[in-house]
């Protein structure tokens, strides 16, 4: 029924656009609408942390603007429009006082940055970089010779550290954890990445927390829990992301760490689906591109009338620290096994095996990183 309300996708990140693209392959006629809080420029978010290494400005990372995407995918896009509430009983979304009806609704609104306490985040020198607009503003304020302090030693903190060194900036990383990428890398692999970054000139203060950031004479002074302080012109807060769940929870949808969906990406509300960084698929929140692409392909078919559960194979994560190529397939939370670790300088092969020898996860760095494909074939699928 062409007169019926459109399929509405909220969010113009990789999840929203991948879904729209896949949906149009299966269904050319159903009206499609995208609503996005940002400018709707299509870009690949992982490229944000390789901007200097690959010598790309924010403008060069923009693949297509909203107008071009709307035309290409034959859909309406409303940019700079923030959805403020969902009304699943009425099959409507709210944008302030305005109501829009949908036939099917897809939540692809991503994850938000975790903000540090006001003593830190209150400083105008503290930035977080989670989308292309953040990145453009960051690049505008960064000047040659600037010292950058990165708060957080997770995947994103480490990638920005390597990238900014490649851009010639002075970089210091501060994090309360005793190793880099805790929860993602086993200790030996983390040590290899840290040592390689140190060889590139990155300084680390691990095992200490940043307590406050004071603006002083055109620079920031970052005070640490051990009483030391570090100076820099720009401070990047990279302490993690959290799926956006507030509007879903207010509308009565089931949420856990993310918006809870089943294998067909259906939420607990009829005709409402979720994918990408905001979604928790059968208890798992994987905030990476591979799982969202698989989700987009499955959900497009479901929306086009052929119900298709998503399956996720092994989901290796490539850490974009070129000074120490690293790939990791973390064992599942409930997995039981032990690490078998081989260290050869900064080349590490760490294999997590069950008692019967089955490979359940791995982390490989340096010369061993190229084994990632072969190892990925051995680990069990994340969602079979
Ligand atoms: P987003 O891209 O965050 O999109 C969310 C969209 O929703 C935005 O358009 C936003 O404006 C909109 N929105 C939010 N709230 C509302 C609202 N209320 N109303 C309307 N619109 C709204 N993954 C990998 O697999 N490999 C990598 O190498 C990798 N590198 C990364 C490097 C960096 C620096 C970062 C930050 C992430 C990286 N990731 C990587 C993760 C990956 O980029 C994300 O998983 C993916 O981009 C998430 O896409 P998304 O569409 O779900 O969310």
XYZ file of C-alpha atoms and ligand atoms in Angstrom:
437
model
C 0.000 0.000 0.000
C 1.916 3.051 -1.240
C -0.305 5.406 0.775
C 0.647 3.758 4.065
C 3.285 5.378 6.280
C 6.972 4.790 5.436
C 9.558 2.520 6.929
C 11.478 4.933 9.174
C 15.153 4.517 10.053
C 16.497 6.683 12.890
C 20.221 7.360 12.447
C 22.529 7.938 9.468
C 25.619 6.050 10.646
C 26.959 2.872 9.082
C 24.006 0.928 10.519
C 21.307 3.234 9.131
C 22.859 3.625 5.676
C 23.864 -0.051 5.337
C 20.300 -1.046 6.123
C 18.819 1.478 3.679
C 21.162 0.211 0.942
C 20.343 -3.451 1.603
C 16.629 -2.700 1.852
C 16.593 -0.967 -1.518
C 18.216 -4.040 -3.099
C 15.221 -6.085 -1.914
C 12.419 -3.527 -2.130
C 12.404 -0.571 -4.517
C 8.880 0.632 -3.846
C 8.115 0.894 -0.150
C 8.515 4.508 0.987
C 11.613 4.908 3.136
C 12.496 7.780 5.444
C 15.603 8.471 7.486
C 15.703 10.859 10.430
C 19.079 11.918 11.745
C 20.314 14.290 14.428
C 23.451 15.088 12.428
C 24.031 16.385 8.896
C 23.506 12.965 7.294
C 26.917 12.881 5.605
C 27.849 9.283 4.834
C 31.292 8.291 6.112
C 33.107 5.297 7.531
C 33.562 5.860 11.257
C 36.637 3.586 11.619
C 38.498 6.046 9.373
C 38.339 8.680 12.121
C 41.249 7.070 13.949
C 43.484 6.786 10.867
C 43.089 10.354 9.595
C 46.761 11.330 9.957
C 48.163 7.933 8.967
C 46.129 8.008 5.752
C 46.374 11.784 5.437
C 42.635 12.461 5.256
C 40.894 15.614 6.451
C 37.294 15.559 7.663
C 36.185 16.794 4.249
C 38.050 13.960 2.520
C 36.416 11.387 4.810
C 32.933 12.524 3.754
C 31.730 10.069 1.096
C 28.404 11.642 0.138
C 26.075 14.247 1.592
C 22.493 13.602 2.676
C 21.033 14.907 -0.584
C 23.087 12.527 -2.691
C 22.245 9.616 -0.401
C 18.514 10.428 -0.505
C 18.594 10.384 -4.285
C 20.717 7.254 -4.563
C 18.485 5.303 -2.156
C 15.201 6.888 -3.204
C 14.274 7.970 0.305
C 13.482 11.102 2.288
C 16.150 12.216 4.737
C 15.519 14.730 7.472
C 18.830 15.985 8.812
C 19.545 17.898 12.039
C 16.345 16.392 13.383
C 16.424 14.709 16.753
C 13.747 12.163 17.623
C 12.606 12.963 21.160
C 10.216 10.095 21.959
C 8.694 6.876 20.616
C 5.020 5.952 20.810
C 4.969 2.277 19.787
C 1.249 1.813 20.574
C 0.340 4.552 18.087
C 3.096 3.470 15.619
C 4.477 7.005 15.784
C 7.687 8.799 16.654
C 7.896 12.275 18.115
C 10.122 15.152 17.114
C 9.205 17.623 19.815
C 5.474 18.163 19.331
C 5.451 16.761 15.779
C 4.260 13.178 15.268
C 5.299 10.932 12.380
C 3.653 7.601 11.626
C 5.658 4.547 10.571
C 4.766 1.113 9.248
C 8.061 -0.276 10.548
C 10.602 1.553 12.669
C 14.335 0.871 12.867
C 16.454 2.263 15.694
C 19.994 2.775 14.363
C 20.931 5.642 16.650
C 24.266 4.282 17.820
C 26.123 4.744 21.085
C 27.001 7.837 23.065
C 30.339 8.693 24.594
C 30.686 8.141 28.317
C 31.421 11.521 29.827
C 33.930 11.953 32.626
C 32.917 13.965 35.721
C 32.535 17.771 35.340
C 35.959 18.418 36.923
C 37.326 16.953 33.670
C 34.623 17.250 31.003
C 33.887 20.844 32.054
C 37.147 22.033 30.481
C 36.764 23.485 26.996
C 40.023 21.720 26.064
C 38.512 18.267 26.591
C 36.987 16.767 23.451
C 35.594 13.409 22.449
C 35.606 12.227 18.850
C 32.721 9.934 17.996
C 31.498 11.254 14.654
C 32.688 13.152 11.608
C 31.572 16.515 12.990
C 33.533 15.942 16.227
C 36.488 15.009 14.048
C 36.238 18.160 11.933
C 36.159 20.363 15.052
C 39.096 18.447 16.521
C 41.190 18.888 13.390
C 40.325 22.601 13.320
C 41.651 23.181 16.809
C 44.770 21.014 16.524
C 47.882 22.992 15.536
C 51.372 21.799 14.664
C 53.430 21.229 17.807
C 50.396 20.671 20.025
C 50.646 18.183 22.874
C 47.693 15.811 23.093
C 46.661 14.008 26.270
C 44.424 10.981 25.704
C 42.260 9.818 28.594
C 41.563 6.106 28.127
C 43.754 3.270 26.836
C 41.052 1.232 25.120
C 40.942 0.384 21.428
C 40.006 3.917 20.408
C 42.486 5.649 22.749
C 45.324 3.477 21.432
C 44.332 4.020 17.798
C 44.210 7.797 18.231
C 47.576 7.660 20.038
C 49.252 5.876 17.126
C 47.554 8.101 14.566
C 48.466 11.365 16.289
C 52.106 10.254 16.603
C 52.045 9.533 12.876
C 50.788 13.105 12.494
C 53.808 14.348 14.439
C 52.038 15.298 17.680
C 53.327 14.760 21.206
C 51.039 12.132 22.808
C 50.497 11.021 26.401
C 47.947 8.362 27.361
C 46.425 8.226 30.855
C 44.232 5.369 32.092
C 43.323 3.718 35.389
C 43.863 0.216 33.978
C 47.289 -1.395 34.353
C 47.374 -2.525 30.712
C 46.132 -1.128 27.409
C 42.857 -2.475 26.000
C 41.821 -4.334 29.166
C 38.913 -6.675 28.498
C 39.916 -6.937 24.844
C 43.554 -8.084 24.815
C 45.306 -10.622 27.045
C 48.231 -9.130 28.940
C 51.064 -10.274 26.641
C 49.397 -8.810 23.553
C 48.625 -5.573 25.420
C 52.268 -5.291 26.452
C 53.356 -5.717 22.826
C 51.058 -2.914 21.655
C 52.102 -0.625 24.501
C 55.820 -1.224 23.905
C 55.415 -0.587 20.190
C 53.564 2.659 20.865
C 56.278 3.670 23.343
C 58.906 3.031 20.678
C 56.942 5.449 18.489
C 57.221 8.019 21.284
C 53.835 7.698 23.019
C 54.091 8.132 26.814
C 51.815 6.141 29.139
C 50.562 6.819 32.664
C 48.696 3.603 33.473
C 47.175 2.644 36.801
C 46.300 6.272 37.519
C 43.110 8.197 36.946
C 42.749 11.743 35.681
C 41.024 13.736 38.432
C 40.694 17.210 36.994
C 41.623 19.361 34.028
C 42.489 22.994 34.709
C 42.765 25.574 31.931
C 45.903 27.640 32.470
C 47.753 30.057 30.174
C 46.419 28.639 26.915
C 46.900 25.008 27.859
C 45.287 22.276 29.907
C 46.849 20.855 33.042
C 45.616 17.309 33.679
C 45.916 16.366 37.360
C 46.316 12.664 38.126
C 45.360 10.551 41.137
C 49.038 10.020 42.010
C 49.592 13.761 42.381
C 51.428 14.181 39.062
C 50.218 16.498 36.319
C 50.560 16.551 32.527
C 50.223 19.507 30.216
C 48.693 19.598 26.790
C 46.852 21.859 24.392
C 44.143 19.295 23.627
C 42.730 16.513 25.811
C 40.851 13.640 24.137
C 38.376 11.816 26.327
C 38.210 8.230 25.026
C 36.848 6.337 28.008
C 34.206 4.344 26.201
C 30.805 4.281 24.560
C 27.407 3.231 25.817
C 24.494 2.165 23.581
C 21.779 4.825 23.421
C 18.851 3.265 25.270
C 17.068 6.133 27.076
C 14.282 6.857 24.556
C 13.654 3.140 24.072
C 13.403 2.533 27.817
C 11.042 5.518 28.239
C 8.799 4.013 25.563
C 8.661 0.730 27.471
C 10.956 -1.302 25.207
C 13.118 -3.905 26.911
C 16.653 -2.703 27.376
C 19.696 -4.272 28.970
C 23.140 -2.935 28.155
C 21.658 -2.108 24.736
C 18.168 -2.223 23.245
C 17.213 -5.884 23.496
C 16.434 -7.588 20.191
C 15.975 -11.174 19.096
C 17.689 -12.880 16.167
C 15.397 -11.064 13.718
C 16.544 -7.756 15.272
C 12.985 -7.218 16.586
C 12.651 -5.269 19.842
C 9.953 -6.055 22.397
C 7.600 -3.570 20.643
C 5.725 -4.665 17.504
C 7.242 -3.434 14.217
C 10.207 -1.812 15.978
C 13.720 -3.116 15.220
C 17.231 -2.127 16.273
C 20.731 -2.707 14.878
C 24.251 -1.363 15.171
C 25.864 0.107 18.282
C 22.526 0.621 20.089
C 21.370 -3.007 19.833
C 21.841 -5.946 22.172
C 21.348 -9.063 20.068
C 20.509 -12.067 22.220
C 22.462 -10.595 25.103
C 25.465 -9.407 23.077
C 26.460 -5.855 22.306
C 29.164 -5.845 19.634
C 29.969 -2.282 18.656
C 31.803 -3.103 15.420
C 31.207 -2.886 11.694
C 31.139 -6.612 10.789
C 28.205 -7.466 13.073
C 26.217 -4.430 11.963
C 26.715 -5.319 8.287
C 25.455 -8.857 8.876
C 22.517 -7.385 10.822
C 21.699 -4.941 8.015
C 21.598 -7.729 5.414
C 19.287 -9.880 7.536
C 17.003 -7.055 8.643
C 16.607 -5.750 5.081
C 15.168 -9.131 4.077
C 12.894 -9.240 7.101
C 11.570 -5.739 6.354
C 11.006 -6.767 2.733
C 8.782 -9.615 3.914
C 11.130 -12.582 4.236
C 11.835 -13.064 7.935
C 15.581 -13.692 8.264
C 17.429 -14.273 11.523
C 20.934 -12.834 11.713
C 23.928 -15.080 12.184
C 27.339 -13.866 13.240
C 30.391 -15.958 12.483
C 33.695 -15.305 14.212
C 34.021 -11.551 14.668
C 37.742 -10.673 14.675
C 38.581 -7.082 15.576
C 41.507 -5.420 13.852
C 43.228 -2.896 16.077
C 44.439 -0.050 13.855
C 47.788 0.511 15.537
C 50.088 0.294 12.489
C 53.185 0.256 14.722
C 51.969 -3.113 16.001
C 49.369 -4.773 13.773
C 46.935 -6.577 16.048
C 43.905 -8.787 15.593
C 41.764 -10.164 18.362
C 38.806 -12.453 18.692
C 37.943 -12.247 22.379
C 36.568 -15.440 23.924
C 32.870 -15.193 24.845
C 32.123 -14.028 28.385
C 31.118 -17.507 29.587
C 33.897 -19.395 27.758
C 36.033 -21.737 29.828
C 39.591 -22.290 28.760
C 43.135 -21.094 29.195
C 45.538 -18.825 27.344
C 48.459 -20.397 25.567
C 50.924 -17.585 24.896
C 53.966 -17.356 22.646
C 56.004 -14.136 22.798
C 58.637 -13.123 20.300
C 59.536 -9.489 21.030
C 56.418 -7.538 20.104
C 55.044 -10.443 18.089
C 52.592 -12.353 20.244
C 50.391 -15.332 19.522
C 47.909 -15.861 22.348
C 45.427 -18.707 21.846
C 42.519 -19.340 24.185
C 41.668 -23.034 24.178
C 39.093 -25.222 25.889
C 40.248 -28.342 27.759
C 39.527 -30.419 24.618
C 41.782 -28.189 22.511
C 39.015 -26.270 20.696
C 40.126 -22.704 19.921
C 37.715 -20.270 21.643
C 39.492 -16.975 21.030
C 42.826 -15.445 20.116
C 44.946 -12.332 20.018
C 47.829 -11.986 17.563
C 50.237 -9.080 17.197
C 53.180 -8.138 15.016
C 54.372 -10.908 12.683
C 51.622 -13.230 13.921
C 48.818 -10.777 13.044
C 48.644 -12.260 9.552
C 47.400 -15.543 11.030
C 44.087 -13.875 11.884
C 42.124 -15.290 8.962
C 43.204 -18.869 9.509
C 42.544 -18.584 13.250
C 39.130 -16.966 12.694
C 38.063 -20.040 10.750
C 38.778 -22.195 13.820
C 36.798 -20.272 16.440
C 33.096 -20.991 16.910
C 30.568 -18.469 15.552
C 29.326 -15.739 17.904
C 25.688 -16.363 16.897
C 25.347 -19.478 14.765
P 26.592 5.854 14.651
O 27.575 5.910 13.552
O 26.952 6.415 15.959
O 25.263 6.510 14.110
C 24.229 6.920 14.958
C 23.341 7.878 14.200
O 22.156 8.124 14.971
C 23.950 9.230 13.935
O 23.593 9.617 12.620
C 23.258 10.145 14.954
O 23.172 11.485 14.538
C 21.887 9.518 15.008
N 21.100 9.778 16.216
C 21.418 9.537 17.508
N 20.398 9.866 18.319
C 19.390 10.323 17.522
C 18.075 10.814 17.760
N 17.555 10.877 18.982
N 17.347 11.216 16.699
C 17.845 11.148 15.425
N 19.073 10.663 15.156
C 19.834 10.270 16.185
N 34.551 -0.861 14.246
C 35.175 -1.818 13.507
O 34.568 -2.849 13.230
N 36.452 -1.651 13.069
C 37.171 -0.534 13.345
O 38.323 -0.424 12.942
C 36.551 0.503 14.118
N 37.208 1.649 14.390
C 36.573 2.632 15.088
C 37.250 3.821 15.332
C 36.639 4.844 16.033
C 37.398 6.110 16.295
C 35.306 4.677 16.516
C 34.637 5.785 17.289
C 34.634 3.498 16.284
C 35.243 2.462 15.562
N 34.578 1.265 15.287
C 35.208 0.293 14.552
C 33.170 1.059 15.672
C 32.228 1.349 14.497
O 32.652 2.515 13.864
C 30.789 1.453 14.993
O 30.405 0.187 15.478
C 29.780 1.886 13.929
O 30.246 2.984 13.179
C 28.435 2.206 14.579
O 27.519 2.639 13.621
P 26.032 3.031 14.024
O 25.359 3.410 12.752
O 25.425 1.980 14.869
O 26.152 4.312 14.983
